[in-house]
Tab-separated table of C-alpha atoms in Angstrom:
chain	number	residue	atom	x	y	z
A	1	MET	CA	35.831	16.457	13.242
A	2	ARG	CA	36.824	13.369	11.303
A	3	SER	CA	36.895	10.083	13.207
A	4	ARG	CA	38.801	6.909	12.372
A	5	LEU	CA	36.595	3.878	11.842
A	6	ALA	CA	37.606	0.410	10.717
A	7	VAL	CA	35.339	-0.912	7.996
A	8	THR	CA	34.661	-3.940	5.865
A	9	ALA	CA	36.665	-4.553	2.720
A	10	LEU	CA	33.619	-4.258	0.527
A	11	ALA	CA	30.402	-3.211	2.197
A	12	LEU	CA	27.663	-5.337	0.699
A	13	ALA	CA	24.167	-4.075	-0.032
A	14	THR	CA	21.856	-5.078	2.796
A	15	ALA	CA	18.212	-6.128	2.659
A	16	LEU	CA	15.502	-6.802	5.186
A	17	THR	CA	13.794	-10.147	5.748
A	18	ALA	CA	10.059	-9.608	5.495
A	19	GLY	CA	8.140	-10.559	8.595
A	20	THR	CA	11.126	-11.941	10.522
A	21	ALA	CA	11.056	-11.641	14.299
A	22	LEU	CA	13.371	-9.206	16.059
A	23	PRO	CA	16.872	-10.758	15.990
A	24	ALA	CA	19.084	-11.615	18.931
A	25	THR	CA	21.168	-8.488	18.361
A	26	ALA	CA	18.182	-6.332	19.166
A	27	ASP	CA	17.362	-8.402	22.229
A	28	SER	CA	20.835	-7.944	23.658
A	29	ALA	CA	20.784	-4.267	22.734
A	30	ALA	CA	17.737	-3.827	24.928
A	31	SER	CA	19.045	-5.771	27.899
A	32	SER	CA	18.486	-2.787	30.192
A	33	ALA	CA	14.798	-2.559	29.234
A	34	PRO	CA	12.008	-4.505	30.979
A	35	ALA	CA	11.691	-8.040	29.626
A	36	SER	CA	8.208	-7.336	28.274
A	37	ALA	CA	9.233	-4.164	26.454
A	38	LYS	CA	10.203	-4.053	22.795
A	39	PRO	CA	13.635	-2.541	22.139
A	40	THR	CA	13.590	1.092	21.057
A	41	VAL	CA	16.029	2.787	18.719
A	42	GLN	CA	17.729	4.325	21.738
A	43	ASP	CA	18.037	0.920	23.408
A	44	ILE	CA	19.884	-0.315	20.331
A	45	LEU	CA	22.099	2.771	20.140
A	46	ASP	CA	22.989	2.416	23.820
A	47	GLU	CA	24.749	-0.891	23.006
A	48	LEU	CA	26.809	0.586	20.154
A	49	PRO	CA	29.608	0.664	19.118
A	50	ASP	CA	30.237	-3.078	19.263
A	51	ASP	CA	32.384	-5.604	17.429
A	52	VAL	CA	30.319	-5.293	14.249
A	53	VAL	CA	29.338	-1.616	14.094
A	54	ALA	CA	31.865	1.138	14.852
A	55	GLY	CA	29.462	4.025	14.423
A	56	ALA	CA	25.751	4.570	13.865
A	57	LEU	CA	23.571	7.488	12.820
A	58	ILE	CA	19.792	7.078	13.048
A	59	ARG	CA	17.125	9.668	12.330
A	60	ARG	CA	13.640	8.591	13.429
A	61	ASP	CA	10.629	10.788	12.653
A	62	GLY	CA	12.906	13.771	12.135
A	63	VAL	CA	15.007	13.359	15.280
A	64	GLY	CA	18.619	12.234	14.958
A	65	ALA	CA	20.767	10.225	17.375
A	66	THR	CA	24.225	8.685	17.101
A	67	ALA	CA	26.551	6.133	18.636
A	68	GLY	CA	30.308	6.037	18.313
A	69	PRO	CA	32.476	8.641	16.589
A	70	VAL	CA	29.928	9.977	14.104
A	71	THR	CA	27.856	13.170	14.192
A	72	ALA	CA	24.155	13.603	13.445
A	73	ASP	CA	24.934	15.940	10.532
A	74	ALA	CA	27.526	13.626	8.956
A	75	HIS	CA	27.664	13.130	5.202
A	76	PHE	CA	27.747	9.569	3.899
A	77	ARG	CA	27.844	7.731	0.599
A	78	ILE	CA	24.311	6.424	0.144
A	79	GLY	CA	25.077	3.701	-2.404
A	80	SER	CA	22.005	2.063	-3.906
A	81	VAL	CA	19.614	4.442	-2.165
A	82	THR	CA	20.546	6.503	-5.255
A	83	LYS	CA	18.282	4.229	-7.288
A	84	VAL	CA	15.123	5.763	-5.790
A	85	PHE	CA	16.275	9.200	-6.953
A	86	THR	CA	16.997	7.787	-10.417
A	87	ASN	CA	13.611	6.101	-10.738
A	88	THR	CA	11.869	9.270	-9.559
A	89	VAL	CA	13.537	11.335	-12.299
A	90	VAL	CA	12.492	8.751	-14.890
A	91	LEU	CA	8.892	8.752	-13.632
A	92	GLN	CA	8.834	12.537	-13.865
A	93	LEU	CA	9.801	12.223	-17.531
A	94	VAL	CA	7.066	9.612	-17.946
A	95	ALA	CA	4.586	12.119	-16.517
A	96	GLU	CA	5.831	14.679	-19.059
A	97	HIS	CA	5.207	12.162	-21.879
A	98	ARG	CA	8.880	12.229	-22.805
A	99	ILE	CA	9.313	8.568	-21.869
A	100	ASP	CA	6.769	5.800	-22.417
A	101	VAL	CA	7.080	3.423	-19.493
A	102	GLU	CA	5.823	0.510	-21.627
A	103	ALA	CA	8.117	1.248	-24.579
A	104	PRO	CA	11.213	-0.818	-25.334
A	105	ALA	CA	14.212	0.772	-23.647
A	106	ARG	CA	16.271	0.434	-26.851
A	107	ARG	CA	14.006	3.028	-28.447
A	108	TYR	CA	15.691	5.690	-26.317
A	109	VAL	CA	19.244	4.337	-26.295
A	110	PRO	CA	19.701	2.446	-29.580
A	111	GLY	CA	22.869	0.422	-29.691
A	112	LEU	CA	23.387	0.399	-25.939
A	113	MET	CA	21.933	-3.070	-25.390
A	114	PRO	CA	22.255	-6.097	-27.698
A	115	ALA	CA	19.308	-7.070	-29.860
A	116	ALA	CA	18.587	-9.996	-27.521
A	117	TYR	CA	17.208	-7.399	-25.088
A	118	ASP	CA	15.003	-5.572	-27.573
A	119	ARG	CA	11.813	-6.552	-25.670
A	120	VAL	CA	12.957	-5.032	-22.373
A	121	THR	CA	10.717	-2.099	-21.472
A	122	VAL	CA	11.441	0.964	-19.375
A	123	ARG	CA	9.070	-0.364	-16.704
A	124	GLN	CA	11.050	-3.596	-16.504
A	125	LEU	CA	14.252	-1.624	-15.923
A	126	LEU	CA	12.518	0.314	-13.168
A	127	ASP	CA	11.194	-2.755	-11.333
A	128	HIS	CA	14.151	-5.096	-11.946
A	129	THR	CA	12.296	-7.575	-14.157
A	130	SER	CA	14.409	-6.790	-17.242
A	131	GLY	CA	16.538	-9.936	-17.200
A	132	LEU	CA	19.722	-7.961	-17.819
A	133	PRO	CA	22.884	-9.992	-17.209
A	134	LYS	CA	24.970	-10.194	-14.082
A	135	PRO	CA	27.119	-7.056	-13.724
A	136	ALA	CA	30.778	-7.402	-14.620
A	137	ALA	CA	33.372	-7.082	-11.876
A	138	THR	CA	33.979	-3.594	-10.499
A	139	PRO	CA	37.068	-2.180	-8.724
A	140	GLY	CA	37.960	-3.886	-5.450
A	141	PRO	CA	40.919	-4.789	-3.207
A	142	ALA	CA	42.114	-7.427	-5.683
A	143	ASP	CA	42.942	-4.592	-8.081
A	144	GLY	CA	45.778	-3.434	-5.852
A	145	PRO	CA	46.733	-0.174	-4.153
A	146	GLY	CA	44.385	2.717	-4.846
A	147	TRP	CA	41.506	0.477	-5.970
A	148	TRP	CA	39.052	2.744	-4.172
A	149	LEU	CA	39.935	5.583	-6.576
A	150	MET	CA	39.482	3.462	-9.713
A	151	SER	CA	36.341	3.837	-11.770
A	152	VAL	CA	34.462	2.415	-14.714
A	153	THR	CA	32.081	4.340	-16.967
A	154	PRO	CA	28.428	3.304	-17.225
A	155	GLN	CA	28.938	2.479	-20.899
A	156	ASP	CA	31.949	0.276	-20.180
A	157	ALA	CA	30.186	-1.455	-17.297
A	158	LEU	CA	27.264	-2.293	-19.574
A	159	ARG	CA	29.498	-3.359	-22.474
A	160	ASP	CA	31.560	-5.701	-20.289
A	161	SER	CA	28.459	-7.150	-18.652
A	162	PHE	CA	26.707	-7.868	-21.938
A	163	ALA	CA	29.919	-9.342	-23.389
A	164	ALA	CA	30.173	-11.794	-20.499
A	165	ALA	CA	26.483	-12.758	-20.519
A	166	PRO	CA	25.987	-16.485	-21.152
A	167	GLY	CA	23.435	-17.757	-23.645
A	168	THR	CA	19.961	-16.385	-24.271
A	169	PRO	CA	18.598	-13.972	-21.657
A	170	PRO	CA	15.435	-14.906	-19.742
A	171	PRO	CA	12.155	-13.463	-21.029
A	172	PRO	CA	11.705	-9.987	-19.529
A	173	GLY	CA	8.952	-9.609	-16.959
A	174	ASP	CA	8.984	-13.224	-15.737
A	175	GLU	CA	11.048	-12.777	-12.595
A	176	GLN	CA	12.574	-10.049	-10.486
A	177	GLN	CA	16.350	-9.972	-10.106
A	178	TYR	CA	17.804	-6.905	-8.410
A	179	ASN	CA	20.458	-5.524	-10.776
A	180	GLY	CA	22.353	-2.227	-10.812
A	181	LEU	CA	22.707	-2.361	-14.596
A	182	ASN	CA	19.047	-1.354	-14.826
A	183	SER	CA	19.850	1.959	-13.169
A	184	LEU	CA	22.804	2.624	-15.461
A	185	VAL	CA	20.552	2.208	-18.507
A	186	LEU	CA	17.914	4.445	-16.911
A	187	GLY	CA	20.470	7.174	-16.253
A	188	LEU	CA	21.609	7.056	-19.868
A	189	ILE	CA	17.984	7.201	-21.043
A	190	VAL	CA	17.493	10.366	-18.981
A	191	GLU	CA	20.532	11.921	-20.643
A	192	LYS	CA	19.410	10.915	-24.146
A	193	VAL	CA	15.857	12.194	-23.678
A	194	THR	CA	16.731	15.502	-22.002
A	195	GLY	CA	20.013	16.351	-23.705
A	196	HIS	CA	21.478	17.110	-20.282
A	197	SER	CA	23.665	15.189	-17.871
A	198	PHE	CA	21.900	12.987	-15.372
A	199	ALA	CA	23.449	15.044	-12.571
A	200	HIS	CA	21.936	18.205	-14.063
A	201	GLU	CA	18.455	16.690	-14.225
A	202	LEU	CA	18.765	15.332	-10.697
A	203	GLU	CA	19.766	18.754	-9.411
A	204	ARG	CA	17.043	20.606	-11.316
A	205	ARG	CA	14.209	18.205	-10.615
A	206	ILE	CA	14.825	17.041	-7.047
A	207	LEU	CA	17.760	18.546	-5.175
A	208	GLN	CA	17.035	22.217	-5.809
A	209	PRO	CA	13.230	22.105	-5.403
A	210	LEU	CA	13.540	20.236	-2.104
A	211	HIS	CA	16.511	22.311	-0.920
A	212	LEU	CA	18.630	19.215	-0.442
A	213	ASN	CA	21.719	21.337	0.016
A	214	HIS	CA	23.842	18.510	1.398
A	215	THR	CA	23.044	15.977	-1.310
A	216	SER	CA	25.034	15.573	-4.505
A	217	LEU	CA	26.068	13.260	-7.311
A	218	PRO	CA	29.802	13.909	-7.703
A	219	ALA	CA	31.573	13.543	-11.027
A	220	ALA	CA	33.336	10.217	-11.475
A	221	ASP	CA	36.732	11.895	-11.042
A	222	ASP	CA	35.758	13.645	-7.782
A	223	PRO	CA	36.509	11.381	-4.803
A	224	ARG	CA	35.859	14.019	-2.146
A	225	ILE	CA	33.157	13.892	0.510
A	226	PRO	CA	32.075	17.002	2.420
A	227	SER	CA	32.782	17.348	6.125
A	228	PRO	CA	31.693	16.285	8.630
A	229	HIS	CA	31.928	12.602	7.801
A	230	ALA	CA	33.257	9.407	9.275
A	231	GLN	CA	36.830	8.596	8.331
A	232	VAL	CA	36.724	5.012	7.109
A	233	PHE	CA	39.396	2.436	6.445
A	234	VAL	CA	39.736	-0.808	4.492
A	235	ASP	CA	42.705	-3.008	5.317
A	236	GLY	CA	44.355	-0.055	7.021
A	237	GLN	CA	43.848	2.271	4.045
A	238	ASP	CA	41.777	5.424	4.362
A	239	VAL	CA	39.027	5.110	1.728
A	240	SER	CA	36.848	7.984	2.920
A	241	GLU	CA	37.600	9.612	-0.411
A	242	GLN	CA	36.659	7.127	-3.115
A	243	SER	CA	35.413	7.116	-6.672
A	244	PRO	CA	31.648	7.695	-6.967
A	245	TYR	CA	31.625	5.876	-10.307
A	246	PRO	CA	28.406	3.902	-9.544
A	247	TRP	CA	26.666	7.105	-10.709
A	248	ALA	CA	22.896	6.728	-11.199
A	249	GLU	CA	23.135	3.280	-9.629
A	250	GLY	CA	24.891	4.221	-6.395
A	251	GLY	CA	27.127	7.292	-6.517
A	252	MET	CA	25.297	9.900	-4.440
A	253	ILE	CA	26.325	11.529	-1.147
A	254	SER	CA	23.759	12.818	1.351
A	255	THR	CA	22.865	13.322	5.012
A	256	ALA	CA	20.155	11.818	7.206
A	257	ALA	CA	18.246	15.103	7.288
A	258	ASP	CA	18.264	15.426	3.498
A	259	LEU	CA	17.163	11.836	2.946
A	260	ASP	CA	14.396	12.328	5.490
A	261	ARG	CA	13.195	15.372	3.564
A	262	PHE	CA	13.365	13.460	0.280
A	263	ILE	CA	11.302	10.475	1.410
A	264	THR	CA	8.765	12.741	3.078
A	265	ALA	CA	8.304	14.703	-0.149
A	266	LEU	CA	8.191	11.530	-2.245
A	267	PHE	CA	5.604	9.804	-0.067
A	268	ARG	CA	3.447	12.951	0.098
A	269	GLY	CA	3.276	13.179	-3.699
A	270	ARG	CA	5.303	16.356	-4.043
A	271	LEU	CA	7.585	14.885	-6.705
A	272	LEU	CA	5.181	12.909	-8.882
A	273	PRO	CA	1.639	13.420	-10.262
A	274	PRO	CA	-1.018	10.977	-8.987
A	275	ALA	CA	-0.680	8.429	-11.807
A	276	GLN	CA	3.088	8.159	-11.442
A	277	GLN	CA	2.820	8.301	-7.653
A	278	LYS	CA	0.658	5.199	-7.754
A	279	LEU	CA	3.066	3.567	-10.175
A	280	ALA	CA	6.009	4.252	-7.856
A	281	PHE	CA	4.534	1.832	-5.287
A	282	ASP	CA	3.513	-0.813	-7.831
A	283	VAL	CA	5.280	-4.155	-7.304
A	284	PRO	CA	5.158	-6.510	-10.312
A	285	LYS	CA	3.348	-9.810	-10.065
A	286	ALA	CA	6.496	-11.795	-10.729
A	287	ASP	CA	8.542	-14.415	-8.940
A	288	SER	CA	11.693	-13.446	-7.136
A	289	ALA	CA	14.639	-14.997	-8.981
A	290	GLU	CA	16.175	-18.047	-7.315
A	291	ASN	CA	19.492	-16.294	-6.687
A	292	ASN	CA	17.949	-12.926	-5.791
A	293	LYS	CA	19.398	-12.098	-2.375
A	294	ASN	CA	17.481	-8.845	-1.962
A	295	CYS	CA	13.928	-10.172	-1.846
A	296	PHE	CA	13.165	-12.967	0.576
A	297	GLY	CA	10.603	-15.614	-0.190
A	298	THR	CA	9.206	-16.272	-3.650
A	299	ASP	CA	7.532	-12.943	-4.364
A	300	ALA	CA	8.955	-9.802	-5.908
A	301	CYS	CA	9.545	-6.929	-3.496
A	302	PHE	CA	10.858	-4.002	-5.568
A	303	SER	CA	8.455	-1.421	-6.961
A	304	VAL	CA	8.548	0.639	-10.138
A	305	GLY	CA	9.765	3.495	-7.951
A	306	GLY	CA	12.813	1.444	-6.981
A	307	MET	CA	11.661	0.909	-3.401
A	308	MET	CA	11.616	-2.294	-1.414
A	309	ARG	CA	8.337	-3.416	0.136
A	310	TYR	CA	9.066	-4.718	3.631
A	311	LYS	CA	6.485	-6.492	5.792
A	312	LEU	CA	6.679	-5.432	9.426
A	313	PRO	CA	6.144	-7.993	12.210
A	314	GLY	CA	2.642	-6.614	12.826
A	315	GLY	CA	1.653	-7.254	9.209
A	316	ALA	CA	1.772	-3.680	7.874
A	317	TYR	CA	4.091	-2.770	5.027
A	318	ALA	CA	6.942	-0.307	5.016
A	319	TRP	CA	8.697	1.002	1.928
A	320	GLY	CA	12.283	2.066	1.456
A	321	LYS	CA	15.721	1.206	0.144
A	322	THR	CA	19.049	-0.056	1.412
A	323	GLY	CA	22.436	0.889	0.024
A	324	SER	CA	26.129	0.660	0.753
A	325	ARG	CA	29.600	1.700	-0.280
A	326	PRO	CA	32.885	0.689	1.376
A	327	GLY	CA	32.603	2.151	4.873
A	328	TRP	CA	28.865	2.753	4.967
A	329	ASP	CA	25.647	0.709	5.138
A	330	ASN	CA	22.637	3.001	4.800
A	331	GLY	CA	18.954	3.092	4.104
A	332	PHE	CA	15.584	4.677	4.646
A	333	PHE	CA	12.184	3.167	5.354
A	334	ALA	CA	8.753	4.589	6.127
A	335	THR	CA	5.171	3.538	6.400
A	336	LYS	CA	3.215	4.736	3.387
A	337	SER	CA	1.187	7.082	5.594
A	338	LEU	CA	4.429	8.474	7.070
A	339	SER	CA	3.241	7.586	10.554
A	340	HIS	CA	6.872	6.627	11.135
A	341	ARG	CA	10.017	6.982	9.076
A	342	VAL	CA	13.682	6.195	9.628
A	343	VAL	CA	16.999	6.979	7.974
A	344	TYR	CA	20.089	5.116	9.149
A	345	SER	CA	23.797	5.008	8.354
A	346	LEU	CA	26.081	2.426	9.924
A	347	ASN	CA	29.855	2.082	9.780
A	348	PRO	CA	30.625	-1.674	9.799
A	349	THR	CA	33.909	-2.860	11.287
A	350	GLY	CA	34.376	-5.732	8.866
A	351	THR	CA	34.305	-8.423	11.557
A	352	GLY	CA	30.788	-9.611	10.779
A	353	SER	CA	27.486	-8.804	9.133
A	354	ASP	CA	25.484	-5.821	10.418
A	355	PHE	CA	22.300	-7.247	8.893
A	356	GLN	CA	20.669	-7.915	12.259
A	357	HIS	CA	21.490	-4.419	13.472
A	358	ILE	CA	19.751	-2.933	10.452
A	359	GLN	CA	16.709	-5.135	10.807
A	360	ALA	CA	16.449	-4.314	14.496
A	361	ILE	CA	16.760	-0.572	13.849
A	362	VAL	CA	14.115	-0.510	11.126
A	363	THR	CA	11.694	-2.680	13.099
A	364	ALA	CA	12.116	-0.587	16.248
A	365	ALA	CA	11.910	2.727	14.398
A	366	LEU	CA	8.686	1.909	12.567
A	367	ALA	CA	6.905	0.389	15.556
A	368	ASP	CA	4.133	2.378	17.239
């Protein structure tokens, strides 16, 4: 059954503040718990929906729970969580010696990037230290009616972004700046190296072997989303069906159960040989760019595998990725040992940021 949810005009990618104490949202969500107790995932769900979140789906250690008009088996647009799939495919090709992670990216896609970026390596695309320019504008409400069905090709997105880039790019490798253009280049490298579409390689290498039967990368002209799913609105317009043009950067659709299976397989080394498995968790020794809103503090937080390293309040690290599309804010995180793992999907109302909700959920879900 499809349920009407009001959502934000443009759901922004969310990130987690490393080491920050549990926010006030979580405290109020656990008001029924003893004062000395830490809020649990269920405590948080019991206080939803609220003014900020219209629906929530959380799967902790393989067990799903919901709040509001959303079902545990709902499909959702995973946004930038797609990047972890993309980086995994690239690392598989590295393991097969078809891509050299230290080679200049232009070797594989000549002519795609201007000569000013000829020193950018594949590794630097993977860990966001490439110094690629700010992405050009993408379709949004300012584009008028039907903006959610508009699309832009990866090649055009890159061309427009490079054309608008000011001055000389920063030296690659010096700082980490989260940038979806990296993933677009990586997807095109996969296609050039294999001779197949990125969607084909994704299906063959990850989705089929793991039996992720509810996960897909739709074609750019396919706005559909399988049922069940939340019915989401922007400014009164139903945008549940929308263009998945972000492609290798953010175009995939999945479910909590499928994402749980994916991260479990990834963390257990089922998708990568040992050398590439180690590389997937390698975070560069680089500064976080001054205007980087995805890593907090001065240190880099994204790994070669495309995952965010997140420091839990107790000092241990969790690894995962956030992502969003209009109507959905999603993510997965797990301890490296898989002692705990969580997949979440929220439907924001558009009246405020759901950042604190996400932080509270992840902190509660990964606590012992």
